[in-house]
GROMACS .gro file of N, CA, C and O in nm:
model
  428
    1MET      N    1  10.230  26.299   5.401
    1MET     CA    2  10.271  26.195   5.522
    1MET      C    3  10.206  26.077   5.429
    1MET      O    4  10.103  26.069   5.389
    2THR      N    5  10.295  25.979   5.450
    2THR     CA    6  10.287  25.892   5.413
    2THR      C    7  10.195  25.798   5.473
    2THR      O    8  10.130  25.830   5.604
    3GLU      N    9  10.139  25.692   5.407
    3GLU     CA   10  10.066  25.598   5.465
    3GLU      C   11  10.123  25.489   5.580
    3GLU      O   12  10.089  25.489   5.695
    4ALA      N   13  10.256  25.500   5.608
    4ALA     CA   14  10.336  25.422   5.699
    4ALA      C   15  10.343  25.518   5.822
    4ALA      O   16  10.285  25.476   5.940
    5GLN      N   17  10.368  25.640   5.806
    5GLN     CA   18  10.326  25.734   5.889
    5GLN      C   19  10.213  25.748   5.986
    5GLN      O   20  10.231  25.768   6.102
    6THR      N   21  10.083  25.739   5.879
    6THR     CA   22   9.973  25.728   5.962
    6THR      C   23   9.967  25.589   6.052
    6THR      O   24   9.882  25.637   6.122
    7VAL      N   25   9.965  25.520   6.002
    7VAL     CA   26   9.949  25.383   6.055
    7VAL      C   27  10.030  25.395   6.227
    7VAL      O   28   9.961  25.364   6.292
    8CYS      N   29  10.174  25.406   6.210
    8CYS     CA   30  10.242  25.447   6.319
    8CYS      C   31  10.149  25.526   6.410
    8CYS      O   32  10.144  25.514   6.517
    9GLN      N   33  10.119  25.666   6.382
    9GLN     CA   34  10.066  25.769   6.421
    9GLN      C   35   9.954  25.710   6.547
    9GLN      O   36   9.887  25.735   6.657
   10LYS      N   37   9.892  25.635   6.466
   10LYS     CA   38   9.713  25.579   6.523
   10LYS      C   39   9.783  25.490   6.615
   10LYS      O   40   9.707  25.431   6.721
   11MET      N   41   9.885  25.437   6.657
   11MET     CA   42   9.930  25.314   6.714
   11MET      C   43   9.994  25.380   6.867
   11MET      O   44  10.012  25.356   6.927
   12GLY      N   45   9.991  25.524   6.832
   12GLY     CA   46  10.100  25.609   6.961
   12GLY      C   47  10.235  25.610   6.927
   12GLY      O   48  10.308  25.609   6.993
   13GLY      N   49  10.306  25.574   6.779
   13GLY     CA   50  10.434  25.583   6.757
   13GLY      C   51  10.461  25.655   6.646
   13GLY      O   52  10.377  25.759   6.585
   14GLN      N   53  10.584  25.637   6.592
   14GLN     CA   54  10.643  25.705   6.486
   14GLN      C   55  10.699  25.626   6.427
   14GLN      O   56  10.775  25.486   6.444
   15LEU      N   57  10.761  25.617   6.265
   15LEU     CA   58  10.854  25.539   6.199
   15LEU      C   59  10.969  25.552   6.224
   15LEU      O   60  11.023  25.676   6.347
   16PRO      N   61  11.067  25.449   6.234
   16PRO     CA   62  11.217  25.454   6.364
   16PRO      C   63  11.299  25.562   6.297
   16PRO      O   64  11.342  25.616   6.161
   17GLU      N   65  11.359  25.568   6.380
   17GLU     CA   66  11.495  25.666   6.336
   17GLU      C   67  11.627  25.593   6.363
   17GLU      O   68  11.615  25.481   6.436
   18ALA      N   69  11.738  25.626   6.293
   18ALA     CA   70  11.889  25.558   6.318
   18ALA      C   71  11.973  25.654   6.322
   18ALA      O   72  11.999  25.717   6.287
   19GLU      N   73  12.040  25.619   6.454
   19GLU     CA   74  12.140  25.726   6.463
   19GLU      C   75  12.279  25.670   6.426
   19GLU      O   76  12.362  25.777   6.390
   20THR      N   77  12.271  25.525   6.422
   20THR     CA   78  12.435  25.456   6.365
   20THR      C   79  12.385  25.371   6.231
   20THR      O   80  12.279  25.297   6.244
   21LEU      N   81  12.505  25.314   6.210
   21LEU     CA   82  12.488  25.215   6.112
   21LEU      C   83  12.477  25.073   6.186
   21LEU      O   84  12.378  25.032   6.095
   22LYS      N   85  12.501  25.091   6.272
   22LYS     CA   86  12.463  24.943   6.396
   22LYS      C   87  12.316  24.948   6.410
   22LYS      O   88  12.235  24.872   6.389
   23HIS      N   89  12.241  25.069   6.423
   23HIS     CA   90  12.090  25.071   6.414
   23HIS      C   91  12.030  25.032   6.299
   23HIS      O   92  11.894  24.971   6.320
   24LEU      N   93  12.094  25.094   6.178
   24LEU     CA   94  12.032  25.035   6.064
   24LEU      C   95  12.047  24.871   6.065
   24LEU      O   96  11.925  24.811   6.018
   25ALA      N   97  12.157  24.840   6.113
   25ALA     CA   98  12.180  24.694   6.126
   25ALA      C   99  12.079  24.591   6.168
   25ALA      O  100  11.990  24.490   6.158
   26VAL      N  101  12.034  24.677   6.281
   26VAL     CA  102  11.945  24.611   6.369
   26VAL      C  103  11.788  24.601   6.341
   26VAL      O  104  11.731  24.502   6.296
   27LEU      N  105  11.766  24.747   6.260
   27LEU     CA  106  11.633  24.773   6.225
   27LEU      C  107  11.617  24.630   6.088
   27LEU      O  108  11.525  24.601   6.010
   28GLY      N  109  11.736  24.634   6.031
   28GLY     CA  110  11.710  24.555   5.889
   28GLY      C  111  11.719  24.374   5.926
   28GLY      O  112  11.591  24.348   5.873
   29ARG      N  113  11.737  24.352   6.085
   29ARG     CA  114  11.686  24.240   6.069
   29ARG      C  115  11.597  24.195   6.154
   29ARG      O  116  11.496  24.108   6.147
   30ILE      N  117  11.512  24.318   6.212
   30ILE     CA  118  11.391  24.298   6.261
   30ILE      C  119  11.274  24.287   6.177
   30ILE      O  120  11.227  24.220   6.169
   31ALA      N  121  11.327  24.359   6.035
   31ALA     CA  122  11.211  24.390   5.958
   31ALA      C  123  11.229  24.258   5.860
   31ALA      O  124  11.146  24.223   5.768
   32TYR      N  125  11.346  24.175   5.832
   32TYR     CA  126  11.332  24.092   5.747
   32TYR      C  127  11.243  23.986   5.788
   32TYR      O  128  11.233  23.920   5.865
   33PRO      N  129  11.179  23.913   5.694
   33PRO     CA  130  11.188  23.917   5.558
   33PRO      C  131  11.144  24.061   5.465
   33PRO      O  132  11.151  24.012   5.332
   34ALA      N  133  11.108  24.142   5.525
   34ALA     CA  134  11.050  24.242   5.461
   34ALA      C  135  11.189  24.316   5.342
   34ALA      O  136  11.275  24.292   5.406
   35GLN      N  137  11.165  24.350   5.212
   35GLN     CA  138  11.270  24.375   5.179
   35GLN      C  139  11.280  24.545   5.218
   35GLN      O  140  11.402  24.564   5.193
   36VAL      N  141  11.191  24.563   5.198
   36VAL     CA  142  11.211  24.725   5.270
   36VAL      C  143  11.125  24.806   5.380
   36VAL      O  144  11.001  24.728   5.347
   37ILE      N  145  11.179  24.886   5.443
   37ILE     CA  146  11.107  24.937   5.570
   37ILE      C  147  11.106  25.126   5.527
   37ILE      O  148  11.178  25.150   5.535
   38TRP      N  149  10.953  25.146   5.616
   38TRP     CA  150  10.990  25.313   5.553
   38TRP      C  151  11.082  25.339   5.727
   38TRP      O  152  11.079  25.274   5.792
   39MET      N  153  11.121  25.444   5.682
   39MET     CA  154  11.237  25.543   5.795
   39MET      C  155  11.156  25.632   5.801
   39MET      O  156  11.030  25.742   5.745
   40GLY      N  157  11.192  25.694   5.910
   40GLY     CA  158  11.103  25.861   5.974
   40GLY      C  159  11.150  25.949   5.935
   40GLY      O  160  11.095  26.062   5.906
   41ALA      N  161  11.286  25.971   5.853
   41ALA     CA  162  11.379  26.128   5.777
   41ALA      C  163  11.256  26.142   5.641
   41ALA      O  164  11.224  26.091   5.584
   42THR      N  165  11.263  26.288   5.670
   42THR     CA  166  11.179  26.311   5.518
   42THR      C  167  11.296  26.452   5.474
   42THR      O  168  11.381  26.519   5.573
   43ASP      N  169  11.273  26.499   5.346
   43ASP     CA  170  11.360  26.655   5.344
   43ASP      C  171  11.233  26.739   5.294
   43ASP      O  172  11.285  26.794   5.209
   44HIS      N  173  11.155  26.729   5.392
   44HIS     CA  174  11.015  26.808   5.355
   44HIS      C  175  11.060  26.967   5.365
   44HIS      O  176  11.020  27.066   5.314
   45VAL      N  177  11.150  27.006   5.463
   45VAL     CA  178  11.180  27.152   5.495
   45VAL      C  179  11.338  27.197   5.374
   45VAL      O  180  11.286  27.287   5.331
   46LYS      N  181  11.430  27.101   5.360
   46LYS     CA  182  11.493  27.135   5.259
   46LYS      C  183  11.554  27.044   5.159
   46LYS      O  184  11.559  26.939   5.217
   47ARG      N  185  11.541  27.047   5.051
   47ARG     CA  186  11.555  26.934   4.962
   47ARG      C  187  11.744  26.840   4.946
   47ARG      O  188  11.773  26.961   4.970
   48ASN      N  189  11.705  26.731   4.971
   48ASN     CA  190  11.794  26.648   5.010
   48ASN      C  191  11.924  26.694   5.147
   48ASN      O  192  12.008  26.665   5.166
   49HIS      N  193  11.831  26.746   5.213
   49HIS     CA  194  11.911  26.744   5.393
   49HIS      C  195  11.779  26.652   5.452
   49HIS      O  196  11.682  26.761   5.516
   50TYR      N  197  11.808  26.552   5.468
   50TYR     CA  198  11.695  26.436   5.574
   50TYR      C  199  11.737  26.477   5.699
   50TYR      O  200  11.832  26.483   5.731
   51VAL      N  201  11.606  26.518   5.756
   51VAL     CA  202  11.641  26.487   5.922
   51VAL      C  203  11.527  26.423   5.965
   51VAL      O  204  11.401  26.352   5.915
   52TRP      N  205  11.524  26.354   6.064
   52TRP     CA  206  11.457  26.242   6.166
   52TRP      C  207  11.334  26.366   6.271
   52TRP      O  208  11.380  26.484   6.210
   53PRO      N  209  11.240  26.293   6.284
   53PRO     CA  210  11.141  26.307   6.375
   53PRO      C  211  11.207  26.444   6.477
   53PRO      O  212  11.135  26.544   6.491
   54SER      N  213  11.272  26.381   6.546
   54SER     CA  214  11.389  26.467   6.667
   54SER      C  215  11.443  26.595   6.583
   54SER      O  216  11.482  26.653   6.687
   55GLY      N  217  11.458  26.601   6.467
   55GLY     CA  218  11.535  26.735   6.428
   55GLY      C  219  11.636  26.717   6.378
   55GLY      O  220  11.733  26.784   6.328
   56GLU      N  221  11.733  26.596   6.450
   56GLU     CA  222  11.855  26.534   6.387
   56GLU      C  223  11.881  26.508   6.234
   56GLU      O  224  11.773  26.457   6.179
   57PRO      N  225  11.996  26.572   6.190
   57PRO     CA  226  12.010  26.519   6.057
   57PRO      C  227  12.041  26.370   6.041
   57PRO      O  228  12.122  26.298   6.110
   58VAL      N  229  12.032  26.347   5.913
   58VAL     CA  230  12.034  26.210   5.900
   58VAL      C  231  12.217  26.212   5.814
   58VAL      O  232  12.246  26.270   5.788
   59ASP      N  233  12.261  26.118   5.878
   59ASP     CA  234  12.382  26.066   5.871
   59ASP      C  235  12.433  26.025   5.732
   59ASP      O  236  12.410  25.933   5.654
   60ARG      N  237  12.520  26.084   5.632
   60ARG     CA  238  12.535  26.079   5.485
   60ARG      C  239  12.581  25.916   5.492
   60ARG      O  240  12.538  25.863   5.363
   61SER      N  241  12.650  25.883   5.584
   61SER     CA  242  12.709  25.768   5.548
   61SER      C  243  12.604  25.635   5.593
   61SER      O  244  12.636  25.532   5.517
   62MET      N  245  12.482  25.639   5.586
   62MET     CA  246  12.376  25.545   5.620
   62MET      C  247  12.328  25.519   5.482
   62MET      O  248  12.258  25.399   5.425
   63PHE      N  249  12.362  25.635   5.374
   63PHE     CA  250  12.279  25.592   5.234
   63PHE      C  251  12.359  25.524   5.150
   63PHE      O  252  12.500  25.480   5.149
   64GLY      N  253  12.300  25.428   5.058
   64GLY     CA  254  12.333  25.372   4.940
   64GLY      C  255  12.421  25.463   4.874
   64GLY      O  256  12.415  25.572   4.832
   65LYS      N  257  12.483  25.369   4.749
   65LYS     CA  258  12.578  25.451   4.640
   65LYS      C  259  12.491  25.525   4.580
   65LYS      O  260  12.362  25.492   4.522
   66ASN      N  261  12.504  25.639   4.546
   66ASN     CA  262  12.459  25.752   4.486
   66ASN      C  263  12.303  25.770   4.521
   66ASN      O  264  12.191  25.784   4.438
   67GLU      N  265  12.303  25.772   4.679
   67GLU     CA  266  12.167  25.824   4.731
   67GLU      C  267  12.183  25.919   4.819
   67GLU      O  268  12.314  25.944   4.859
   68PRO      N  269  12.090  26.023   4.837
   68PRO     CA  270  11.999  26.016   4.729
   68PRO      C  271  12.011  26.106   4.637
   68PRO      O  272  12.079  26.148   4.603
   69ASN      N  273  11.920  26.026   4.548
   69ASN     CA  274  11.926  26.093   4.384
   69ASN      C  275  11.771  26.115   4.328
   69ASN      O  276  11.770  26.152   4.213
   70GLY      N  277  11.662  26.135   4.340
   70GLY     CA  278  11.546  26.136   4.329
   70GLY      C  279  11.506  26.293   4.349
   70GLY      O  280  11.499  26.362   4.431
   71VAL      N  281  11.447  26.370   4.241
   71VAL     CA  282  11.371  26.508   4.265
   71VAL      C  283  11.234  26.489   4.325
   71VAL      O  284  11.225  26.589   4.385
   72ASP      N  285  11.173  26.378   4.305
   72ASP     CA  286  11.025  26.358   4.392
   72ASP      C  287  11.000  26.284   4.490
   72ASP      O  288  10.948  26.181   4.525
   73GLU      N  289  11.162  26.238   4.546
   73GLU     CA  290  11.158  26.094   4.632
   73GLU      C  291  11.234  26.183   4.768
   73GLU      O  292  11.314  26.222   4.801
   74ARG      N  293  11.105  26.227   4.858
   74ARG     CA  294  11.116  26.306   4.984
   74ARG      C  295  11.123  26.241   5.114
   74ARG      O  296  11.115  26.251   5.185
   75CYS      N  297  11.067  26.097   5.099
   75CYS     CA  298  11.086  26.016   5.212
   75CYS      C  299  11.202  25.918   5.211
   75CYS      O  300  11.280  25.855   5.114
   76LEU      N  301  11.257  25.839   5.322
   76LEU     CA  302  11.359  25.762   5.310
   76LEU      C  303  11.280  25.620   5.335
   76LEU      O  304  11.185  25.588   5.444
   77VAL      N  305  11.333  25.497   5.309
   77VAL     CA  306  11.340  25.396   5.340
   77VAL      C  307  11.496  25.279   5.319
   77VAL      O  308  11.558  25.352   5.300
   78LEU      N  309  11.434  25.186   5.434
   78LEU     CA  310  11.552  25.111   5.433
   78LEU      C  311  11.572  24.982   5.384
   78LEU      O  312  11.463  24.927   5.401
   79PHE      N  313  11.662  24.930   5.312
   79PHE     CA  314  11.669  24.822   5.240
   79PHE      C  315  11.719  24.728   5.356
   79PHE      O  316  11.856  24.738   5.345
   80SER      N  317  11.664  24.624   5.369
   80SER     CA  318  11.696  24.520   5.484
   80SER      C  319  11.796  24.449   5.440
   80SER      O  320  11.898  24.427   5.553
   81THR      N  321  11.788  24.414   5.328
   81THR     CA  322  11.945  24.354   5.300
   81THR      C  323  12.055  24.385   5.307
   81THR      O  324  12.151  24.336   5.339
   82SER      N  325  12.053  24.525   5.254
   82SER     CA  326  12.181  24.619   5.235
   82SER      C  327  12.198  24.670   5.360
   82SER      O  328  12.321  24.732   5.377
   83ARG      N  329  12.091  24.722   5.420
   83ARG     CA  330  12.113  24.799   5.525
   83ARG      C  331  12.115  24.949   5.520
   83ARG      O  332  12.222  24.983   5.612
   84GLN      N  333  12.115  24.962   5.403
   84GLN     CA  334  12.126  25.127   5.363
   84GLN      C  335  11.995  25.183   5.319
   84GLN      O  336  11.914  25.148   5.317
   85LEU      N  337  12.014  25.331   5.349
   85LEU     CA  338  11.888  25.425   5.331
   85LEU      C  339  11.877  25.451   5.175
   85LEU      O  340  11.985  25.460   5.100
   86SER      N  341  11.776  25.469   5.099
   86SER     CA  342  11.723  25.493   4.999
   86SER      C  343  11.582  25.620   4.997
   86SER      O  344  11.531  25.614   5.043
   87ASP      N  345  11.644  25.726   4.872
   87ASP     CA  346  11.525  25.835   4.921
   87ASP      C  347  11.430  25.767   4.809
   87ASP      O  348  11.443  25.665   4.704
   88TYR      N  349  11.285  25.758   4.841
   88TYR     CA  350  11.203  25.732   4.766
   88TYR      C  351  11.019  25.836   4.799
   88TYR      O  352  11.040  25.885   4.862
   89PRO      N  353  10.965  25.789   4.684
   89PRO     CA  354  10.841  25.862   4.697
   89PRO      C  355  10.753  25.854   4.799
   89PRO      O  356  10.747  25.731   4.817
   90CYS      N  357  10.695  25.932   4.875
   90CYS     CA  358  10.638  25.919   4.978
   90CYS      C  359  10.524  25.868   4.945
   90CYS      O  360  10.441  25.816   5.012
   91GLU      N  361  10.472  25.881   4.823
   91GLU     CA  362  10.302  25.807   4.801
   91GLU      C  363  10.283  25.669   4.796
   91GLU      O  364  10.210  25.605   4.767
   92ARG      N  365  10.424  25.646   4.789
   92ARG     CA  366  10.417  25.453   4.758
   92ARG      C  367  10.317  25.388   4.875
   92ARG      O  368  10.363  25.436   4.973
   93LYS      N  369  10.259  25.316   4.830
   93LYS     CA  370  10.170  25.231   4.945
   93LYS      C  371  10.259  25.125   5.047
   93LYS      O  372  10.340  25.054   4.983
   94VAL      N  373  10.212  25.096   5.135
   94VAL     CA  374  10.197  25.001   5.212
   94VAL      C  375  10.180  24.867   5.172
   94VAL      O  376  10.090  24.849   5.112
   95ASP      N  377  10.291  24.771   5.135
   95ASP     CA  378  10.258  24.646   5.101
   95ASP      C  379  10.337  24.524   5.161
   95ASP      O  380  10.422  24.553   5.248
   96ASP      N  381  10.318  24.399   5.077
   96ASP     CA  382  10.456  24.283   5.117
   96ASP      C  383  10.577  24.332   5.134
   96ASP      O  384  10.682  24.286   5.188
   97ALA      N  385  10.612  24.426   5.023
   97ALA     CA  386  10.783  24.468   4.972
   97ALA      C  387  10.800  24.567   5.074
   97ALA      O  388  10.916  24.595   5.087
   98PHE      N  389  10.697  24.667   5.082
   98PHE     CA  390  10.736  24.792   5.179
   98PHE      C  391  10.644  24.803   5.298
   98PHE      O  392  10.544  24.807   5.328
   99ASN      N  393  10.750  24.733   5.398
   99ASN     CA  394  10.681  24.730   5.531
   99ASN      C  395  10.680  24.837   5.616
   99ASN      O  396  10.756  24.923   5.599
  100ILE      N  397  10.609  24.832   5.754
  100ILE     CA  398  10.653  24.920   5.881
  100ILE      C  399  10.704  24.857   6.013
  100ILE      O  400  10.626  24.768   6.009
  101VAL      N  401  10.792  24.923   5.987
  101VAL     CA  402  10.828  24.916   6.160
  101VAL      C  403  10.796  25.073   6.256
  101VAL      O  404  10.845  25.123   6.194
  102CYS      N  405  10.706  25.027   6.352
  102CYS     CA  406  10.663  25.153   6.451
  102CYS      C  407  10.774  25.155   6.572
  102CYS      O  408  10.797  25.027   6.638
  103ALA      N  409  10.805  25.297   6.610
  103ALA     CA  410  10.860  25.320   6.760
  103ALA      C  411  10.775  25.361   6.815
  103ALA      O  412  10.746  25.436   6.832
  104ILE      N  413  10.761  25.271   6.958
  104ILE     CA  414  10.660  25.318   7.041
  104ILE      C  415  10.732  25.292   7.175
  104ILE      O  416  10.792  25.214   7.202
  105VAL      N  417  10.730  25.427   7.258
  105VAL     CA  418  10.766  25.440   7.366
  105VAL      C  419  10.648  25.374   7.455
  105VAL      O  420  10.537  25.434   7.468
  106LEU      N  421  10.715  25.282   7.574
  106LEU     CA  422  10.623  25.219   7.660
  106LEU      C  423  10.675  25.257   7.804
  106LEU      O  424  10.765  25.256   7.800
  107ILE      N  425  10.542  25.285   7.889
  107ILE     CA  426  10.634  25.370   7.992
  107ILE      C  427  10.551  25.286   8.086
  107ILE      O  428  10.457  25.199   8.088
   0.00000   0.00000   0.00000
């Protein structure tokens, strides 16, 4: 579990999912001026088969060129300027460049 996942869970939420490229664009605008935000998908069940917390697979068209590409990169981030996904090491800490957007359902 990433530090970002832990923060969201403590707030009663989770890292965001994106069903479409339009969703990525919206998240990129929300996150700006942050360079990168953590996303909720991982490939912990099957290598290079990224799924959202809902169990839905990540649309491959959402990845940047030559992504996913890392052996030890099991989590996903969104680059807010390109609005494309990239695999990234889950151990990366949250800081000024790697920010968190949490999805919280309010009733």
